[in-house]
């Protein structure tokens, strides 16, 4: 899939920007704080209606303005699409594909997939399980609309159950519905575990060779899925997962009522990353951490390719500046095929290959 053109109006620090991109490598150069990351964020938004660094859409609208528009022409599956996002302060956003309003963000991922790697992604290795769950959820949601639906439902159930557990002493009648919530959460939870297990299994095959190449054959990466303790095989059929989840709920029922918190379910899942048998979170060096995070993202990119038959658009924010020569050339070799956007601060001639170079200065974009 290729983002052929992009137009931004009042998006972040852009007033108006328009660009025709190369189907190969697009290098986005500029000094600090000029709008390079904002541009990648704009491309990513058209694939997911989400930003990796904004919690609310209103943060994406230019200061002092009431709306922002994004528009991209995308070529995917042999067809042409015009994707649009219209953001208004205090109103619901509108997403359109070829002029038709979309019901959900998931429909954007049916057209365009992006994989973003940015400096914050080091937290994928270093931070708590929530970051890794987010990585899994983002990846699976883009590929499997059914998962996105299940995840949204699980979150709603989780909030409602949390409310029951929080308020039951004051309002004991709330407990009448607890069993219903538990059953539904176990059913939806089983769906989440099923998808996560398969996704991790495939990542486990794709990521280690990348890490190994990256480190000149020295580093062995291993991934492992950690979920609810009663689940013996996360790849088991949903019926078995359901029983195991309900068993866990039963044994934690009392503890949940006392703690007034939801303690049972896949909302605590983790993806353990090990390098040479040691927890990467605790022991990896800075370089290993960066490499492992990048290996996960590039593995994800290959997985998307296997699934959709097309390379997702790769967005690399500030990766090269942090890597030594050998690792830089490894990244560049690894990403042939597919469209790539790379930001960089200095003019790096190496990147000039068969692609385009753009200059960003104070929210204006020139080729
Ligand atoms: N909603 C907004 N309205 C106007 N300006 C904004 C908005 N959000 C962010 N900015 C500004 O956009 C500028 C550029 O941000 P961006 O993160 O794209 O910089 P960058 O070119 O990636 O810089 P660096 O090289 O430091 O990463 C920042 O100075 C920021 O204050
Ligand atoms: Mg930046």
mmCIF file of C-alpha atoms in Angstrom, chain A:
data_model
loop_
_atom_site.group_PDB
_atom_site.id
_atom_site.type_symbol
_atom_site.label_atom_id
_atom_site.label_comp_id
_atom_site.label_asym_id
_atom_site.label_seq_id
_atom_site.Cartn_x
_atom_site.Cartn_y
_atom_site.Cartn_z
ATOM 1 C CA UNK A 1 0.000 0.000 0.000
ATOM 2 C CA UNK A 2 1.179 3.452 -0.918
ATOM 3 C CA UNK A 3 0.251 6.897 0.361
ATOM 4 C CA UNK A 4 0.468 8.849 -2.879
ATOM 5 C CA UNK A 5 -0.488 12.285 -1.634
ATOM 6 C CA UNK A 6 -1.180 13.929 1.675
ATOM 7 C CA UNK A 7 -2.867 17.208 2.516
ATOM 8 C CA UNK A 8 -2.961 18.696 5.985
ATOM 9 C CA UNK A 9 -4.957 21.727 7.067
ATOM 10 C CA UNK A 10 -4.494 23.112 10.553
ATOM 11 C CA UNK A 11 -3.097 19.777 11.677
ATOM 12 C CA UNK A 12 -0.608 20.373 14.543
ATOM 13 C CA UNK A 13 1.763 23.167 13.479
ATOM 14 C CA UNK A 14 0.787 22.973 9.778
ATOM 15 C CA UNK A 15 -1.458 25.628 8.297
ATOM 16 C CA UNK A 16 -1.596 23.980 4.929
ATOM 17 C CA UNK A 17 0.708 21.337 3.550
ATOM 18 C CA UNK A 18 0.448 19.174 0.460
ATOM 19 C CA UNK A 19 2.868 16.581 -0.857
ATOM 20 C CA UNK A 20 3.233 13.929 -3.542
ATOM 21 C CA UNK A 21 5.188 11.061 -2.060
ATOM 22 C CA UNK A 22 7.489 8.497 -3.576
ATOM 23 C CA UNK A 23 6.320 4.877 -3.472
ATOM 24 C CA UNK A 24 9.816 4.129 -2.149
ATOM 25 C CA UNK A 25 11.729 6.018 0.503
ATOM 26 C CA UNK A 26 10.609 9.480 1.601
ATOM 27 C CA UNK A 27 13.143 11.326 3.697
ATOM 28 C CA UNK A 28 11.735 14.098 5.858
ATOM 29 C CA UNK A 29 14.498 16.483 6.921
ATOM 30 C CA UNK A 30 14.353 19.440 9.210
ATOM 31 C CA UNK A 31 15.621 20.925 12.412
ATOM 32 C CA UNK A 32 14.069 20.175 15.767
ATOM 33 C CA UNK A 33 10.482 21.215 16.387
ATOM 34 C CA UNK A 34 9.640 21.968 12.750
ATOM 35 C CA UNK A 35 6.911 19.375 12.140
ATOM 36 C CA UNK A 36 8.627 16.137 11.053
ATOM 37 C CA UNK A 37 6.994 13.924 13.639
ATOM 38 C CA UNK A 38 3.713 15.743 13.081
ATOM 39 C CA UNK A 39 3.822 14.713 9.443
ATOM 40 C CA UNK A 40 4.319 11.026 10.303
ATOM 41 C CA UNK A 41 1.570 11.344 12.871
ATOM 42 C CA UNK A 42 -0.715 12.634 10.112
ATOM 43 C CA UNK A 43 0.033 9.637 7.881
ATOM 44 C CA UNK A 44 -0.507 7.242 10.790
ATOM 45 C CA UNK A 45 -3.783 8.939 11.676
ATOM 46 C CA UNK A 46 -5.207 8.062 8.277
ATOM 47 C CA UNK A 47 -4.650 4.378 9.009
ATOM 48 C CA UNK A 48 -6.071 4.195 12.494
ATOM 49 C CA UNK A 49 -7.669 7.511 13.511
ATOM 50 C CA UNK A 50 -5.271 7.396 16.417
ATOM 51 C CA UNK A 51 -2.091 9.129 17.361
ATOM 52 C CA UNK A 52 0.776 7.570 19.237
ATOM 53 C CA UNK A 53 1.264 10.685 21.296
ATOM 54 C CA UNK A 54 -2.088 12.406 21.616
ATOM 55 C CA UNK A 55 -4.727 11.239 23.959
ATOM 56 C CA UNK A 56 -7.467 13.373 22.455
ATOM 57 C CA UNK A 57 -8.088 14.388 18.876
ATOM 58 C CA UNK A 58 -8.314 18.027 19.905
ATOM 59 C CA UNK A 59 -4.565 18.032 20.570
ATOM 60 C CA UNK A 60 -4.064 17.487 16.849
ATOM 61 C CA UNK A 61 -5.858 20.681 15.874
ATOM 62 C CA UNK A 62 -3.655 23.717 15.418
ATOM 63 C CA UNK A 63 -3.622 26.018 18.448
ATOM 64 C CA UNK A 64 -6.230 28.777 18.108
ATOM 65 C CA UNK A 65 -8.102 27.066 15.257
ATOM 66 C CA UNK A 66 -11.354 25.097 15.515
ATOM 67 C CA UNK A 67 -10.819 22.314 13.051
ATOM 68 C CA UNK A 68 -8.248 20.226 11.215
ATOM 69 C CA UNK A 69 -8.485 18.270 7.964
ATOM 70 C CA UNK A 70 -6.354 15.424 6.756
ATOM 71 C CA UNK A 71 -6.657 13.915 3.322
ATOM 72 C CA UNK A 72 -4.621 11.218 1.648
ATOM 73 C CA UNK A 73 -4.797 9.409 -1.655
ATOM 74 C CA UNK A 74 -3.908 5.819 -1.064
ATOM 75 C CA UNK A 75 -3.340 3.005 -3.445
ATOM 76 C CA UNK A 76 -4.049 -0.436 -1.970
ATOM 77 C CA UNK A 77 -5.178 -3.820 -3.276
ATOM 78 C CA UNK A 78 -4.979 -2.482 -6.801
ATOM 79 C CA UNK A 79 -7.517 0.240 -6.075
ATOM 80 C CA UNK A 80 -7.432 3.943 -5.294
ATOM 81 C CA UNK A 81 -8.877 5.401 -2.121
ATOM 82 C CA UNK A 82 -9.254 8.931 -0.849
ATOM 83 C CA UNK A 83 -9.163 8.849 2.929
ATOM 84 C CA UNK A 84 -10.228 11.892 4.908
ATOM 85 C CA UNK A 85 -10.413 12.837 8.567
ATOM 86 C CA UNK A 86 -12.230 15.954 9.705
ATOM 87 C CA UNK A 87 -11.683 17.034 13.280
ATOM 88 C CA UNK A 88 -13.704 19.768 14.960
ATOM 89 C CA UNK A 89 -13.272 20.986 18.489
ATOM 90 C CA UNK A 90 -16.155 19.792 20.641
ATOM 91 C CA UNK A 91 -17.685 17.662 17.882
ATOM 92 C CA UNK A 92 -17.378 14.073 16.764
ATOM 93 C CA UNK A 93 -14.706 13.497 14.201
ATOM 94 C CA UNK A 94 -15.660 12.378 10.723
ATOM 95 C CA UNK A 95 -13.786 9.736 8.792
ATOM 96 C CA UNK A 96 -14.425 9.209 5.100
ATOM 97 C CA UNK A 97 -13.264 6.821 2.439
ATOM 98 C CA UNK A 98 -13.990 7.890 -1.140
ATOM 99 C CA UNK A 99 -16.487 10.393 0.227
ATOM 100 C CA UNK A 100 -18.444 7.800 2.202
ATOM 101 C CA UNK A 101 -18.641 8.251 5.968
ATOM 102 C CA UNK A 102 -17.036 5.450 7.935
ATOM 103 C CA UNK A 103 -18.686 4.001 11.018
ATOM 104 C CA UNK A 104 -15.470 3.167 12.803
ATOM 105 C CA UNK A 105 -11.746 3.715 12.746
ATOM 106 C CA UNK A 106 -11.318 0.012 12.022
ATOM 107 C CA UNK A 107 -12.572 0.655 8.489
ATOM 108 C CA UNK A 108 -9.521 2.815 7.824
ATOM 109 C CA UNK A 109 -7.281 -0.155 8.579
ATOM 110 C CA UNK A 110 -9.100 -2.078 5.870
ATOM 111 C CA UNK A 111 -7.489 0.329 3.426
ATOM 112 C CA UNK A 112 -4.245 1.540 4.941
ATOM 113 C CA UNK A 113 -1.878 -0.026 7.461
ATOM 114 C CA UNK A 114 1.075 1.758 8.969
ATOM 115 C CA UNK A 115 3.868 0.635 11.265
ATOM 116 C CA UNK A 116 5.434 3.461 13.224
ATOM 117 C CA UNK A 117 8.731 3.295 15.012
ATOM 118 C CA UNK A 118 9.662 6.252 17.192
ATOM 119 C CA UNK A 119 12.048 6.922 20.077
ATOM 120 C CA UNK A 120 9.259 6.382 22.610
ATOM 121 C CA UNK A 121 9.074 2.779 21.437
ATOM 122 C CA UNK A 122 11.976 1.928 23.692
ATOM 123 C CA UNK A 123 9.283 1.733 26.339
ATOM 124 C CA UNK A 124 8.019 -1.322 24.501
ATOM 125 C CA UNK A 125 10.924 -3.151 26.096
ATOM 126 C CA UNK A 126 11.527 -1.045 29.194
ATOM 127 C CA UNK A 127 8.120 -0.081 30.511
ATOM 128 C CA UNK A 128 5.379 -2.136 32.120
ATOM 129 C CA UNK A 129 3.100 -4.674 30.464
ATOM 130 C CA UNK A 130 0.578 -2.023 29.375
ATOM 131 C CA UNK A 131 2.935 -0.808 26.640
ATOM 132 C CA UNK A 132 3.369 -4.278 25.218
ATOM 133 C CA UNK A 133 -0.345 -4.966 25.370
ATOM 134 C CA UNK A 134 -0.886 -1.780 23.431
ATOM 135 C CA UNK A 135 1.579 -2.933 20.800
ATOM 136 C CA UNK A 136 -0.227 -6.260 20.473
ATOM 137 C CA UNK A 137 -3.654 -4.657 20.459
ATOM 138 C CA UNK A 138 -2.694 -2.073 17.836
ATOM 139 C CA UNK A 139 -1.240 -4.704 15.560
ATOM 140 C CA UNK A 140 -4.082 -7.186 15.866
ATOM 141 C CA UNK A 141 -6.771 -4.492 15.597
ATOM 142 C CA UNK A 142 -5.379 -3.357 12.263
ATOM 143 C CA UNK A 143 -5.495 -6.886 10.885
ATOM 144 C CA UNK A 144 -8.595 -8.315 12.517
ATOM 145 C CA UNK A 145 -11.753 -6.189 12.814
ATOM 146 C CA UNK A 146 -13.330 -8.902 14.970
ATOM 147 C CA UNK A 147 -10.553 -8.444 17.504
ATOM 148 C CA UNK A 148 -11.069 -4.686 17.560
ATOM 149 C CA UNK A 149 -14.745 -5.270 18.341
ATOM 150 C CA UNK A 150 -13.969 -7.772 21.081
ATOM 151 C CA UNK A 151 -11.385 -5.480 22.635
ATOM 152 C CA UNK A 152 -13.818 -2.572 22.744
ATOM 153 C CA UNK A 153 -16.450 -4.786 24.346
ATOM 154 C CA UNK A 154 -13.964 -6.143 26.874
ATOM 155 C CA UNK A 155 -13.004 -2.616 27.906
ATOM 156 C CA UNK A 156 -16.625 -1.672 28.418
ATOM 157 C CA UNK A 157 -17.273 -4.791 30.491
ATOM 158 C CA UNK A 158 -14.139 -4.160 32.513
ATOM 159 C CA UNK A 159 -15.267 -0.643 33.373
ATOM 160 C CA UNK A 160 -18.740 -1.793 34.332
ATOM 161 C CA UNK A 161 -17.430 -4.625 36.466
ATOM 162 C CA UNK A 162 -14.966 -2.271 38.114
ATOM 163 C CA UNK A 163 -17.865 -0.027 39.036
ATOM 164 C CA UNK A 164 -19.762 -2.946 40.559
ATOM 165 C CA UNK A 165 -16.754 -3.989 42.595
ATOM 166 C CA UNK A 166 -16.136 -0.442 43.725
ATOM 167 C CA UNK A 167 -19.697 0.312 44.854
ATOM 168 C CA UNK A 168 -21.136 -3.037 45.962
ATOM 169 C CA UNK A 169 -20.840 -2.388 49.702
ATOM 170 C CA UNK A 170 -22.921 0.753 49.467
ATOM 171 C CA UNK A 171 -25.310 -0.861 46.991
ATOM 172 C CA UNK A 172 -25.385 -4.659 47.444
ATOM 173 C CA UNK A 173 -28.008 -5.124 44.698
ATOM 174 C CA UNK A 174 -25.219 -4.451 42.193
ATOM 175 C CA UNK A 175 -23.911 -7.941 42.923
ATOM 176 C CA UNK A 176 -26.967 -9.464 41.211
ATOM 177 C CA UNK A 177 -25.400 -8.710 37.840
ATOM 178 C CA UNK A 178 -21.850 -9.794 38.685
ATOM 179 C CA UNK A 179 -22.248 -13.331 37.361
ATOM 180 C CA UNK A 180 -23.525 -12.062 34.020
ATOM 181 C CA UNK A 181 -20.572 -9.739 33.691
ATOM 182 C CA UNK A 182 -18.162 -12.484 34.621
ATOM 183 C CA UNK A 183 -19.548 -14.843 32.035
ATOM 184 C CA UNK A 184 -19.465 -12.276 29.254
ATOM 185 C CA UNK A 185 -15.968 -11.143 30.228
ATOM 186 C CA UNK A 186 -14.734 -14.714 30.124
ATOM 187 C CA UNK A 187 -16.308 -15.228 26.700
ATOM 188 C CA UNK A 188 -14.817 -12.059 25.248
ATOM 189 C CA UNK A 189 -11.570 -12.618 27.149
ATOM 190 C CA UNK A 190 -11.215 -16.017 25.478
ATOM 191 C CA UNK A 191 -11.477 -14.308 22.081
ATOM 192 C CA UNK A 192 -8.718 -11.845 23.036
ATOM 193 C CA UNK A 193 -6.419 -14.598 24.267
ATOM 194 C CA UNK A 194 -6.997 -16.652 21.146
ATOM 195 C CA UNK A 195 -5.980 -13.795 18.839
ATOM 196 C CA UNK A 196 -3.068 -12.654 20.989
ATOM 197 C CA UNK A 197 -1.662 -16.179 21.187
ATOM 198 C CA UNK A 198 -1.671 -16.556 17.407
ATOM 199 C CA UNK A 199 -0.227 -13.120 16.805
ATOM 200 C CA UNK A 200 2.613 -13.745 19.274
ATOM 201 C CA UNK A 201 3.291 -17.151 17.807
ATOM 202 C CA UNK A 202 3.827 -15.568 14.401
ATOM 203 C CA UNK A 203 5.901 -12.702 15.833
ATOM 204 C CA UNK A 204 8.048 -15.281 17.605
ATOM 205 C CA UNK A 205 8.942 -16.749 14.261
ATOM 206 C CA UNK A 206 9.649 -13.414 12.552
ATOM 207 C CA UNK A 207 11.389 -11.252 15.177
ATOM 208 C CA UNK A 208 14.355 -13.436 16.256
ATOM 209 C CA UNK A 209 15.991 -13.614 12.797
ATOM 210 C CA UNK A 210 15.786 -9.818 12.568
ATOM 211 C CA UNK A 211 17.419 -9.341 15.968
ATOM 212 C CA UNK A 212 20.033 -11.903 15.012
ATOM 213 C CA UNK A 213 20.877 -10.113 11.735
ATOM 214 C CA UNK A 214 20.941 -6.822 13.553
ATOM 215 C CA UNK A 215 23.491 -8.049 16.054
ATOM 216 C CA UNK A 216 25.655 -9.928 13.600
ATOM 217 C CA UNK A 217 24.291 -13.272 14.793
ATOM 218 C CA UNK A 218 25.142 -12.634 18.408
ATOM 219 C CA UNK A 219 21.777 -12.038 20.045
ATOM 220 C CA UNK A 220 18.987 -14.528 20.501
ATOM 221 C CA UNK A 221 15.572 -12.952 20.984
ATOM 222 C CA UNK A 222 12.709 -14.886 22.503
ATOM 223 C CA UNK A 223 9.081 -13.885 22.930
ATOM 224 C CA UNK A 224 6.587 -15.464 25.264
ATOM 225 C CA UNK A 225 2.942 -14.813 25.913
ATOM 226 C CA UNK A 226 1.905 -14.467 29.553
ATOM 227 C CA UNK A 227 -1.749 -14.567 30.334
ATOM 228 C CA UNK A 228 -4.170 -15.653 33.056
ATOM 229 C CA UNK A 229 -2.476 -18.308 35.205
ATOM 230 C CA UNK A 230 -5.145 -20.984 34.767
ATOM 231 C CA UNK A 231 -4.729 -20.955 30.986
ATOM 232 C CA UNK A 232 -2.454 -23.886 30.223
ATOM 233 C CA UNK A 233 -2.317 -23.434 26.448
ATOM 234 C CA UNK A 234 -3.333 -19.996 25.083
ATOM 235 C CA UNK A 235 -3.720 -21.547 21.627
ATOM 236 C CA UNK A 236 -6.379 -23.980 22.880
ATOM 237 C CA UNK A 237 -9.921 -23.771 21.451
ATOM 238 C CA UNK A 238 -12.141 -20.990 22.825
ATOM 239 C CA UNK A 239 -14.307 -23.460 24.742
ATOM 240 C CA UNK A 240 -11.354 -24.606 26.844
ATOM 241 C CA UNK A 241 -10.111 -21.055 27.353
ATOM 242 C CA UNK A 242 -13.572 -20.073 28.561
ATOM 243 C CA UNK A 243 -13.574 -22.815 31.197
ATOM 244 C CA UNK A 244 -10.114 -21.879 32.371
ATOM 245 C CA UNK A 245 -10.994 -18.195 32.620
ATOM 246 C CA UNK A 246 -14.115 -18.960 34.629
ATOM 247 C CA UNK A 247 -12.110 -21.158 36.938
ATOM 248 C CA UNK A 248 -9.745 -18.240 37.568
ATOM 249 C CA UNK A 249 -12.673 -15.890 38.172
ATOM 250 C CA UNK A 250 -14.155 -18.312 40.698
ATOM 251 C CA UNK A 251 -10.945 -18.614 42.657
ATOM 252 C CA UNK A 252 -10.509 -14.826 42.709
ATOM 253 C CA UNK A 253 -14.095 -13.889 43.443
ATOM 254 C CA UNK A 254 -13.518 -13.186 47.108
ATOM 255 C CA UNK A 255 -10.279 -11.331 46.503
ATOM 256 C CA UNK A 256 -11.977 -9.131 43.896
ATOM 257 C CA UNK A 257 -14.770 -8.195 46.299
ATOM 258 C CA UNK A 258 -12.276 -7.376 49.014
ATOM 259 C CA UNK A 259 -9.858 -5.504 46.802
ATOM 260 C CA UNK A 260 -12.811 -3.875 44.981
ATOM 261 C CA UNK A 261 -10.918 -4.376 41.784
ATOM 262 C CA UNK A 262 -11.066 -6.590 38.765
ATOM 263 C CA UNK A 263 -8.266 -9.134 39.261
ATOM 264 C CA UNK A 264 -9.162 -11.812 36.760
ATOM 265 C CA UNK A 265 -8.890 -11.619 32.983
ATOM 266 C CA UNK A 266 -6.513 -10.878 30.102
ATOM 267 C CA UNK A 267 -6.300 -7.134 30.864
ATOM 268 C CA UNK A 268 -3.078 -7.993 32.705
ATOM 269 C CA UNK A 269 -1.495 -9.950 29.837
ATOM 270 C CA UNK A 270 2.131 -9.441 28.930
ATOM 271 C CA UNK A 271 4.557 -10.289 26.181
ATOM 272 C CA UNK A 272 7.858 -11.313 27.726
ATOM 273 C CA UNK A 273 10.900 -10.353 25.710
ATOM 274 C CA UNK A 274 14.153 -12.138 26.432
ATOM 275 C CA UNK A 275 17.598 -11.705 24.936
ATOM 276 C CA UNK A 276 19.930 -14.640 25.369
ATOM 277 C CA UNK A 277 17.687 -16.046 28.062
ATOM 278 C CA UNK A 278 17.588 -12.883 30.188
ATOM 279 C CA UNK A 279 14.644 -10.543 30.615
ATOM 280 C CA UNK A 280 15.224 -7.658 28.203
ATOM 281 C CA UNK A 281 13.209 -5.383 30.429
ATOM 282 C CA UNK A 282 15.641 -5.812 33.292
ATOM 283 C CA UNK A 283 18.964 -6.512 31.616
ATOM 284 C CA UNK A 284 19.140 -5.276 28.017
ATOM 285 C CA UNK A 285 21.662 -2.543 27.208
ATOM 286 C CA UNK A 286 20.475 0.618 25.461
ATOM 287 C CA UNK A 287 21.518 -0.671 22.068
ATOM 288 C CA UNK A 288 19.906 -4.039 22.666
ATOM 289 C CA UNK A 289 16.742 -2.361 23.850
ATOM 290 C CA UNK A 290 16.523 -0.233 20.719
ATOM 291 C CA UNK A 291 17.304 -3.204 18.509
ATOM 292 C CA UNK A 292 14.724 -5.409 20.193
ATOM 293 C CA UNK A 293 12.012 -2.762 19.886
ATOM 294 C CA UNK A 294 12.853 -2.264 16.233
ATOM 295 C CA UNK A 295 12.918 -6.025 15.614
ATOM 296 C CA UNK A 296 9.417 -6.298 17.036
ATOM 297 C CA UNK A 297 8.154 -3.520 14.790
ATOM 298 C CA UNK A 298 9.828 -4.875 11.674
ATOM 299 C CA UNK A 299 8.502 -8.349 12.479
ATOM 300 C CA UNK A 300 5.069 -6.827 12.720
ATOM 301 C CA UNK A 301 5.588 -5.274 9.311
ATOM 302 C CA UNK A 302 6.432 -8.656 7.801
ATOM 303 C CA UNK A 303 3.439 -10.212 9.462
ATOM 304 C CA UNK A 304 1.186 -7.583 7.886
ATOM 305 C CA UNK A 305 2.719 -8.360 4.531
ATOM 306 C CA UNK A 306 2.016 -12.077 4.956
ATOM 307 C CA UNK A 307 -1.565 -11.310 5.869
ATOM 308 C CA UNK A 308 -2.547 -8.630 3.401
ATOM 309 C CA UNK A 309 -0.149 -9.425 0.568
ATOM 310 C CA UNK A 310 1.113 -5.824 0.688
ATOM 311 C CA UNK A 311 3.761 -4.012 2.680
ATOM 312 C CA UNK A 312 2.286 -1.650 5.254
ATOM 313 C CA UNK A 313 3.658 1.887 5.161
ATOM 314 C CA UNK A 314 6.669 2.112 7.458
ATOM 315 C CA UNK A 315 7.120 5.307 9.455
ATOM 316 C CA UNK A 316 10.549 5.652 11.050
ATOM 317 C CA UNK A 317 10.881 8.630 13.331
ATOM 318 C CA UNK A 318 14.397 9.494 14.451
ATOM 319 C CA UNK A 319 15.772 5.965 14.242
ATOM 320 C CA UNK A 320 18.926 6.471 12.276
ATOM 321 C CA UNK A 321 20.470 9.200 14.378
ATOM 322 C CA UNK A 322 20.595 6.748 17.257
ATOM 323 C CA UNK A 323 22.229 3.846 15.438
ATOM 324 C CA UNK A 324 25.815 3.102 14.454
ATOM 325 C CA UNK A 325 26.792 2.697 10.772
ATOM 326 C CA UNK A 326 26.307 -1.043 10.641
ATOM 327 C CA UNK A 327 22.878 -0.951 12.202
ATOM 328 C CA UNK A 328 21.855 1.990 10.012
ATOM 329 C CA UNK A 329 22.676 0.098 6.853
ATOM 330 C CA UNK A 330 20.919 -2.936 8.238
ATOM 331 C CA UNK A 331 17.708 -0.939 8.712
ATOM 332 C CA UNK A 332 17.984 0.493 5.237
ATOM 333 C CA UNK A 333 18.550 -2.932 3.704
ATOM 334 C CA UNK A 334 15.754 -4.481 5.642
ATOM 335 C CA UNK A 335 13.207 -1.980 4.413
ATOM 336 C CA UNK A 336 13.566 -2.309 0.688
ATOM 337 C CA UNK A 337 10.174 -2.973 -0.790
ATOM 338 C CA UNK A 338 7.215 -1.029 0.450
ATOM 339 C CA UNK A 339 6.853 2.648 1.147
ATOM 340 C CA UNK A 340 8.903 4.215 3.909
ATOM 341 C CA UNK A 341 8.972 7.607 5.595
ATOM 342 C CA UNK A 342 12.118 8.441 7.549
ATOM 343 C CA UNK A 343 12.699 11.617 9.501
ATOM 344 C CA UNK A 344 16.180 12.910 10.119
ATOM 345 C CA UNK A 345 17.790 16.054 11.378
ATOM 346 C CA UNK A 346 20.820 16.331 9.159
ATOM 347 C CA UNK A 347 21.065 15.877 5.420
ATOM 348 C CA UNK A 348 22.049 12.273 5.093
ATOM 349 C CA UNK A 349 23.167 11.532 1.535
ATOM 350 C CA UNK A 350 22.938 7.764 2.057
ATOM 351 C CA UNK A 351 19.217 8.061 2.186
ATOM 352 C CA UNK A 352 18.922 9.821 -1.120
ATOM 353 C CA UNK A 353 18.576 6.537 -3.074
ATOM 354 C CA UNK A 354 15.539 6.035 -5.239
ATOM 355 C CA UNK A 355 13.157 8.217 -3.327
ATOM 356 C CA UNK A 356 12.177 11.747 -2.458
ATOM 357 C CA UNK A 357 13.470 14.204 0.030
ATOM 358 C CA UNK A 358 11.333 16.778 1.809
ATOM 359 C CA UNK A 359 12.290 19.727 3.933
ATOM 360 C CA UNK A 360 10.119 20.754 6.860
ATOM 361 C CA UNK A 361 10.518 24.231 8.282
ATOM 362 C CA UNK A 362 8.104 25.808 10.747
ATOM 363 C CA UNK A 363 5.157 23.758 9.542
ATOM 364 C CA UNK A 364 5.789 24.177 5.819
ATOM 365 C CA UNK A 365 6.718 21.254 3.637
ATOM 366 C CA UNK A 366 8.785 21.548 0.479
ATOM 367 C CA UNK A 367 10.191 18.917 -1.824
#
